């Protein structure tokens, strides 16, 4: 079986890349070891957070040019999410009614002001709010909250629907999907990539895309390259449904936190709190201590949460690069080998995929996208004989 592009990984990045590649007239095949959308793309909390996150600004990194260069991706993702339900002809529960990144200390406020200045230079519209303005937007907010940064385009969407909608539309346009198709070997032969599956089938493609998320490193090793993406186990908690109370995505400038209310009335609480990785190949285990700390952080800024019943906690494994920036583009050490993923994969996933598809189809990279290139880690492959 021969295709223009073989994509290893059936999460959001892989399926969306397949969709955008078909728009360029290419025929991709998506190979997924399990079910489509079964890992991080379907297990995350669905936040659409376009402001520079806590993890990127906590140590002043928002002032670094390299970190700020993620903003063009955020702007592209924002535009894609705005029209995604129409484009994919499917309900995705997209709500973009704004987000607040809260500050509880003068240091938090200074961090937000520095962040907002960087975002403004890159053309991302965020506004600083004082305490009274935050109270007007978030009734019941704690007195400790001094202010916030507001982004009118933030919100949330349904991760259980988005990847599968991309897959359906991609299939309608000629993409092929192979679930339960674990790749056991990748070899370069006669100007193309030859992939061997666990059941003995072979796939041939001119271009190979590693979109395996937390397993990208393992997939890279099949081609004798190091891909610096590490698995991170995270957990999220959901409350009972209640009448509308939270009209914004809530984040924090100095602490890990995300909180929002979905259409059914449930409030989802997360923000990057760790679960236990456990045995390889198994779902991470919930970590009660960090659940308690996550909820304490949320209750600290919005005490009403403490009066609600919790329904469940669930976990997922995400792939994060060692410098916390995305990996998008061709690995120059190998012919026609591309990598996509790492960090904020739901929020930025459509932009990851569209950017990658543009590169593959045109053979050119947007100069602004060079900061995401996997070649920034080329030194890791100095001793791989490539």
Coordinates of C-alpha atoms in Angstrom, one line a residue:
X1 CA 0.0 0.0 0.0
X2 CA 1.5 3.3 -1.1
X3 CA 0.6 6.9 0.0
X4 CA 2.0 10.3 -0.2
X5 CA 2.4 10.7 3.5
X6 CA 2.4 8.1 6.4
X7 CA 1.5 9.6 9.8
X8 CA 2.2 7.6 12.9
X9 CA -0.2 8.7 15.6
X10 CA -4.0 9.0 15.6
X11 CA -4.4 11.9 18.0
X12 CA -5.4 15.5 17.1
X13 CA -2.1 16.5 15.5
X14 CA -2.0 13.4 13.3
X15 CA -5.6 13.4 12.2
X16 CA -5.7 17.2 11.6
X17 CA -2.5 16.9 9.6
X18 CA -4.2 14.3 7.5
X19 CA -7.1 16.6 6.9
X20 CA -5.0 19.6 5.9
X21 CA -2.7 17.5 3.7
X22 CA -5.8 16.4 1.7
X23 CA -6.5 20.0 1.2
X24 CA -3.1 20.2 -0.6
X25 CA -4.1 17.3 -2.9
X26 CA -2.0 14.7 -1.0
X27 CA -3.2 11.3 0.1
X28 CA -2.1 10.5 3.7
X29 CA -2.4 7.3 5.8
X30 CA -2.8 7.5 9.6
X31 CA -1.4 4.6 11.6
X32 CA -2.6 4.4 15.2
X33 CA -1.5 1.6 17.6
X34 CA -4.8 1.7 19.4
X35 CA -8.0 3.6 18.8
X36 CA -8.1 7.1 17.3
X37 CA -8.2 9.8 20.0
X38 CA -7.7 7.3 22.8
X39 CA -4.8 9.1 24.5
X40 CA -4.0 12.7 25.4
X41 CA -6.1 14.2 22.5
X42 CA -9.2 12.7 24.0
X43 CA -8.3 12.8 27.7
X44 CA -7.4 16.4 28.1
X45 CA -9.8 19.0 29.7
X46 CA -10.4 20.9 26.4
X47 CA -9.1 24.3 27.3
X48 CA -8.4 26.8 24.6
X49 CA -5.7 29.0 26.3
X50 CA -4.0 31.4 23.9
X51 CA -2.2 33.6 26.5
X52 CA 1.3 32.5 27.4
X53 CA 0.7 29.9 30.0
X54 CA 1.9 29.8 33.7
X55 CA 4.5 27.2 32.8
X56 CA 6.0 29.6 30.2
X57 CA 6.0 32.7 32.3
X58 CA 6.6 31.5 35.8
X59 CA 10.3 32.2 35.7
X60 CA 10.3 35.2 33.5
X61 CA 10.5 33.2 30.3
X62 CA 7.8 35.2 28.6
X63 CA 10.4 37.8 28.1
X64 CA 12.6 35.5 26.1
X65 CA 12.2 35.8 22.3
X66 CA 12.2 32.0 21.8
X67 CA 9.2 31.5 24.1
X68 CA 7.3 34.5 22.8
X69 CA 7.6 33.0 19.3
X70 CA 4.9 30.6 20.2
X71 CA 2.4 33.4 19.8
X72 CA 2.0 33.2 16.0
X73 CA 0.9 29.6 16.5
X74 CA -1.6 30.7 19.1
X75 CA -3.0 33.3 16.7
X76 CA -3.4 30.8 13.9
X77 CA -5.0 28.3 16.3
X78 CA -7.4 31.0 17.5
X79 CA -8.5 31.7 13.9
X80 CA -8.9 28.0 13.1
X81 CA -11.0 27.3 16.2
X82 CA -13.3 30.1 15.4
X83 CA -14.4 28.5 12.2
X84 CA -13.7 24.8 12.9
X85 CA -17.3 23.6 13.5
X86 CA -18.2 25.1 10.1
X87 CA -15.2 23.7 8.3
X88 CA -15.5 20.2 9.8
X89 CA -19.3 20.2 9.5
X90 CA -19.6 18.9 13.1
X91 CA -20.6 20.1 16.6
X92 CA -17.4 20.5 18.7
X93 CA -18.9 22.4 21.7
X94 CA -16.6 25.3 20.9
X95 CA -17.1 28.2 23.3
X96 CA -14.8 31.2 23.0
X97 CA -16.2 33.7 25.5
X98 CA -12.9 34.8 27.1
X99 CA -10.3 33.8 29.6
X100 CA -8.9 35.3 32.8
X101 CA -5.4 34.7 34.1
X102 CA -5.6 35.7 37.8
X103 CA -3.0 37.4 40.0
X104 CA -3.0 37.2 43.8
X105 CA 0.3 38.9 44.6
X106 CA 2.2 42.0 43.4
X107 CA 4.7 39.6 41.8
X108 CA 1.8 37.9 39.9
X109 CA 0.7 41.3 38.6
X110 CA 4.1 42.3 37.5
X111 CA 4.4 38.9 35.7
X112 CA 1.1 39.5 33.9
X113 CA 2.1 43.1 32.9
X114 CA 5.4 41.8 31.4
X115 CA 3.5 39.0 29.6
X116 CA 0.9 41.4 28.3
X117 CA 3.6 43.7 26.9
X118 CA 5.2 40.7 25.1
X119 CA 1.9 39.5 23.7
X120 CA 1.1 43.0 22.4
X121 CA 4.4 43.2 20.5
X122 CA 3.5 39.9 18.8
X123 CA -0.1 41.1 18.0
X124 CA -2.0 39.0 20.6
X125 CA -4.8 41.1 22.2
X126 CA -4.8 40.7 26.0
X127 CA -5.9 43.4 28.5
X128 CA -5.0 44.0 32.1
X129 CA -8.0 44.2 34.5
X130 CA -8.0 45.6 38.0
X131 CA -9.6 44.0 41.0
X132 CA -13.0 45.6 40.5
X133 CA -13.1 44.6 36.8
X134 CA -12.3 41.0 37.7
X135 CA -15.1 40.9 40.3
X136 CA -17.5 42.2 37.6
X137 CA -16.5 39.4 35.3
X138 CA -16.2 36.6 37.9
X139 CA -18.8 36.9 40.7
X140 CA -17.6 35.2 43.8
X141 CA -13.9 35.6 43.1
X142 CA -11.8 35.6 46.3
X143 CA -10.7 38.9 47.8
X144 CA -7.1 37.8 47.4
X145 CA -7.3 38.2 43.6
X146 CA -5.7 41.6 42.8
X147 CA -6.3 41.6 39.0
X148 CA -6.1 39.6 35.9
X149 CA -5.1 39.4 32.2
X150 CA -8.1 39.0 29.9
X151 CA -8.1 37.4 26.5
X152 CA -11.5 37.7 24.8
X153 CA -10.9 34.7 22.5
X154 CA -10.1 32.0 25.1
X155 CA -12.5 29.3 26.0
X156 CA -13.0 25.5 25.6
X157 CA -14.0 22.7 23.2
X158 CA -14.8 19.1 23.4
X159 CA -11.8 16.8 23.1
X160 CA -13.9 13.7 22.6
X161 CA -15.4 15.2 19.4
X162 CA -12.6 17.2 17.8
X163 CA -10.1 14.6 16.6
X164 CA -12.9 12.3 15.3
X165 CA -14.4 15.1 13.4
X166 CA -11.1 15.8 11.7
X167 CA -10.8 12.1 10.9
X168 CA -14.2 11.9 9.3
X169 CA -13.6 14.9 7.1
X170 CA -10.1 13.7 6.2
X171 CA -11.5 10.3 5.2
X172 CA -14.1 11.9 3.0
X173 CA -11.3 13.7 1.2
X174 CA -9.3 10.6 0.6
X175 CA -7.2 10.0 3.7
X176 CA -6.9 6.4 5.0
X177 CA -7.0 5.5 8.7
X178 CA -5.6 2.3 10.2
X179 CA -6.5 1.8 13.9
X180 CA -4.8 -1.0 15.8
X181 CA -1.9 -0.7 13.4
X182 CA 1.3 -0.6 15.6
X183 CA 4.4 0.2 13.6
X184 CA 7.3 -2.0 14.4
X185 CA 9.9 -0.8 11.8
X186 CA 10.6 2.3 9.7
X187 CA 13.2 2.1 6.9
X188 CA 14.2 4.3 4.1
X189 CA 14.3 2.4 0.8
X190 CA 14.6 3.6 -2.8
X191 CA 13.6 7.2 -2.0
X192 CA 10.6 6.4 0.2
X193 CA 9.7 5.2 3.7
X194 CA 8.8 1.6 4.2
X195 CA 6.8 0.9 7.4
X196 CA 6.2 -2.6 8.8
X197 CA 3.2 -3.2 11.0
X198 CA 2.9 -5.7 13.9
X199 CA 0.6 -7.9 11.8
X200 CA 3.1 -8.0 8.9
X201 CA 1.5 -5.5 6.6
X202 CA 3.7 -2.9 4.9
X203 CA 3.0 0.7 4.1
X204 CA 5.1 2.8 1.7
X205 CA 5.1 6.6 1.6
X206 CA 7.3 9.4 0.3
X207 CA 7.0 11.3 3.6
X208 CA 6.9 10.0 7.2
X209 CA 5.4 12.1 10.0
X210 CA 6.0 11.2 13.7
X211 CA 2.9 12.4 15.5
X212 CA 3.0 9.9 18.2
X213 CA 2.7 12.3 21.2
X214 CA 4.1 10.9 24.4
X215 CA 5.4 8.0 22.3
X216 CA 7.3 10.1 19.7
X217 CA 10.6 9.2 21.3
X218 CA 9.9 5.4 20.8
X219 CA 8.8 6.0 17.2
X220 CA 11.9 8.0 16.5
X221 CA 14.1 5.2 17.7
X222 CA 12.7 3.0 15.0
X223 CA 14.5 5.3 12.6
X224 CA 17.6 5.6 14.8
X225 CA 16.9 9.2 15.9
X226 CA 16.4 10.8 19.2
X227 CA 13.2 12.9 19.5
X228 CA 13.3 14.8 22.8
X229 CA 9.7 14.4 23.9
X230 CA 9.0 12.9 27.3
X231 CA 5.8 11.5 28.7
X232 CA 4.0 13.5 31.4
X233 CA 1.1 12.1 33.4
X234 CA -1.6 14.6 34.2
X235 CA -5.0 14.5 35.8
X236 CA -8.3 16.4 35.8
X237 CA -11.3 16.6 38.0
X238 CA -15.0 17.3 37.2
X239 CA -17.8 18.5 39.5
X240 CA -21.5 17.9 39.5
X241 CA -23.4 20.0 37.0
X242 CA -24.7 23.4 38.3
X243 CA -26.4 26.4 36.9
X244 CA -24.1 28.7 34.9
X245 CA -21.6 30.4 37.2
X246 CA -18.2 30.5 35.3
X247 CA -18.3 32.5 32.1
X248 CA -14.6 32.4 31.5
X249 CA -11.7 30.0 31.3
X250 CA -9.8 30.6 34.5
X251 CA -6.0 30.4 34.8
X252 CA -3.5 31.7 37.3
X253 CA -0.3 33.7 36.8
X254 CA 1.7 32.1 39.6
X255 CA 0.2 28.7 40.0
X256 CA -0.9 25.7 37.9
X257 CA -4.6 26.0 37.3
X258 CA -7.3 25.8 34.7
X259 CA -11.0 25.9 35.4
X260 CA -14.1 26.3 33.3
X261 CA -17.7 25.4 33.1
X262 CA -18.9 23.3 30.1
X263 CA -22.4 23.4 28.5
X264 CA -23.7 20.6 30.6
X265 CA -23.0 22.6 33.7
X266 CA -20.0 20.6 35.1
X267 CA -16.9 22.5 36.1
X268 CA -13.6 21.0 35.0
X269 CA -10.5 21.6 37.1
X270 CA -7.0 20.9 36.0
X271 CA -4.0 23.0 34.8
X272 CA -1.1 20.6 34.6
X273 CA -1.2 18.7 37.9
X274 CA 0.7 15.4 37.8
X275 CA -0.7 11.9 38.0
X276 CA 1.5 8.8 38.5
X277 CA 3.0 7.4 35.3
X278 CA 2.9 3.8 36.5
X279 CA 3.7 0.9 34.2
X280 CA 4.5 1.6 30.5
X281 CA 1.5 1.1 28.3
X282 CA -1.0 1.6 31.1
X283 CA -3.2 4.6 31.9
X284 CA -1.5 6.7 34.6
X285 CA -2.9 6.4 38.2
X286 CA -4.6 9.3 39.9
X287 CA -2.4 11.0 42.6
X288 CA -4.7 12.0 45.6
X289 CA -2.2 14.5 47.0
X290 CA -2.0 16.6 43.9
X291 CA -5.7 16.4 43.3
X292 CA -6.1 18.0 46.8
X293 CA -3.6 20.7 45.9
X294 CA -5.2 21.4 42.6
X295 CA -8.6 21.8 44.2
X296 CA -7.2 23.9 47.0
X297 CA -5.7 26.3 44.4
X298 CA -9.0 26.5 42.6
X299 CA -11.0 27.1 45.8
X300 CA -8.5 29.7 46.8
X301 CA -9.5 32.0 43.9
X302 CA -13.1 30.9 43.6
X303 CA -14.4 29.6 46.9
X304 CA -17.8 28.5 45.5
X305 CA -16.1 25.5 44.0
X306 CA -15.7 24.1 47.6
X307 CA -19.5 23.7 47.9
X308 CA -19.8 21.4 44.9
X309 CA -19.6 17.6 44.8
X310 CA -16.8 16.0 42.8
X311 CA -17.9 13.3 40.3
X312 CA -14.6 11.8 39.1
X313 CA -10.9 12.3 38.3
X314 CA -9.3 11.0 35.2
X315 CA -5.7 10.9 33.8
X316 CA -3.9 11.1 30.6
X317 CA -0.3 11.0 29.2
X318 CA 0.9 14.0 27.2
X319 CA 4.2 14.5 25.4
X320 CA 6.2 17.5 26.3
X321 CA 9.5 18.6 24.7
X322 CA 12.5 19.1 26.9
X323 CA 12.4 22.9 26.3
X324 CA 8.5 23.0 26.5
X325 CA 8.2 24.4 23.0
X326 CA 6.4 22.7 20.1
X327 CA 8.2 20.4 17.6
X328 CA 7.0 21.1 14.1
X329 CA 8.9 20.4 10.9
X330 CA 11.4 18.3 9.0
X331 CA 14.3 16.6 10.7
X332 CA 17.2 17.4 8.4
X333 CA 19.2 14.3 9.4
X334 CA 16.6 12.1 7.6
X335 CA 15.1 12.6 4.2
X336 CA 11.4 13.5 4.4
X337 CA 11.0 12.7 8.1
X338 CA 8.8 15.2 10.0
X339 CA 7.8 15.6 13.6
X340 CA 4.7 17.4 15.0
X341 CA 3.5 17.8 18.6
X342 CA 4.6 18.6 22.2
X343 CA 2.9 21.0 24.5
X344 CA -0.5 22.6 24.4
X345 CA -1.5 20.0 21.9
X346 CA -5.2 20.5 22.1
X347 CA -5.3 24.3 22.0
X348 CA -2.6 24.6 19.4
X349 CA -3.2 21.2 17.6
X350 CA -5.0 22.6 14.6
X351 CA -2.2 25.2 14.1
X352 CA 0.5 22.5 14.5
X353 CA -1.2 20.4 11.9
X354 CA -1.9 23.2 9.4
X355 CA 1.7 24.5 9.7
X356 CA 3.1 21.0 9.2
X357 CA 0.9 20.4 6.1
X358 CA 2.0 23.6 4.6
X359 CA 5.6 22.6 5.0
X360 CA 5.2 19.2 3.5
X361 CA 3.1 20.4 0.6
X362 CA 5.3 23.3 -0.4
X363 CA 8.7 22.1 0.8
X364 CA 9.2 25.5 2.5
X365 CA 9.1 26.6 6.1
X366 CA 7.6 29.9 7.3
X367 CA 10.6 31.9 8.8
X368 CA 8.5 32.4 12.0
X369 CA 8.2 28.6 12.3
X370 CA 12.0 27.9 12.4
X371 CA 11.9 28.2 16.2
X372 CA 9.7 25.1 16.3
X373 CA 12.0 23.0 14.1
X374 CA 13.2 19.7 15.6
X375 CA 16.7 20.6 14.3
X376 CA 17.2 22.7 17.4
X377 CA 18.0 19.3 19.0
X378 CA 20.2 18.1 16.2
X379 CA 23.1 17.7 18.7
X380 CA 21.3 14.8 20.2
X381 CA 21.8 12.8 17.0
X382 CA 25.5 13.5 16.5
X383 CA 26.5 10.0 17.4
X384 CA 23.7 8.2 15.6
X385 CA 25.6 7.7 12.3
X386 CA 23.1 9.8 10.3

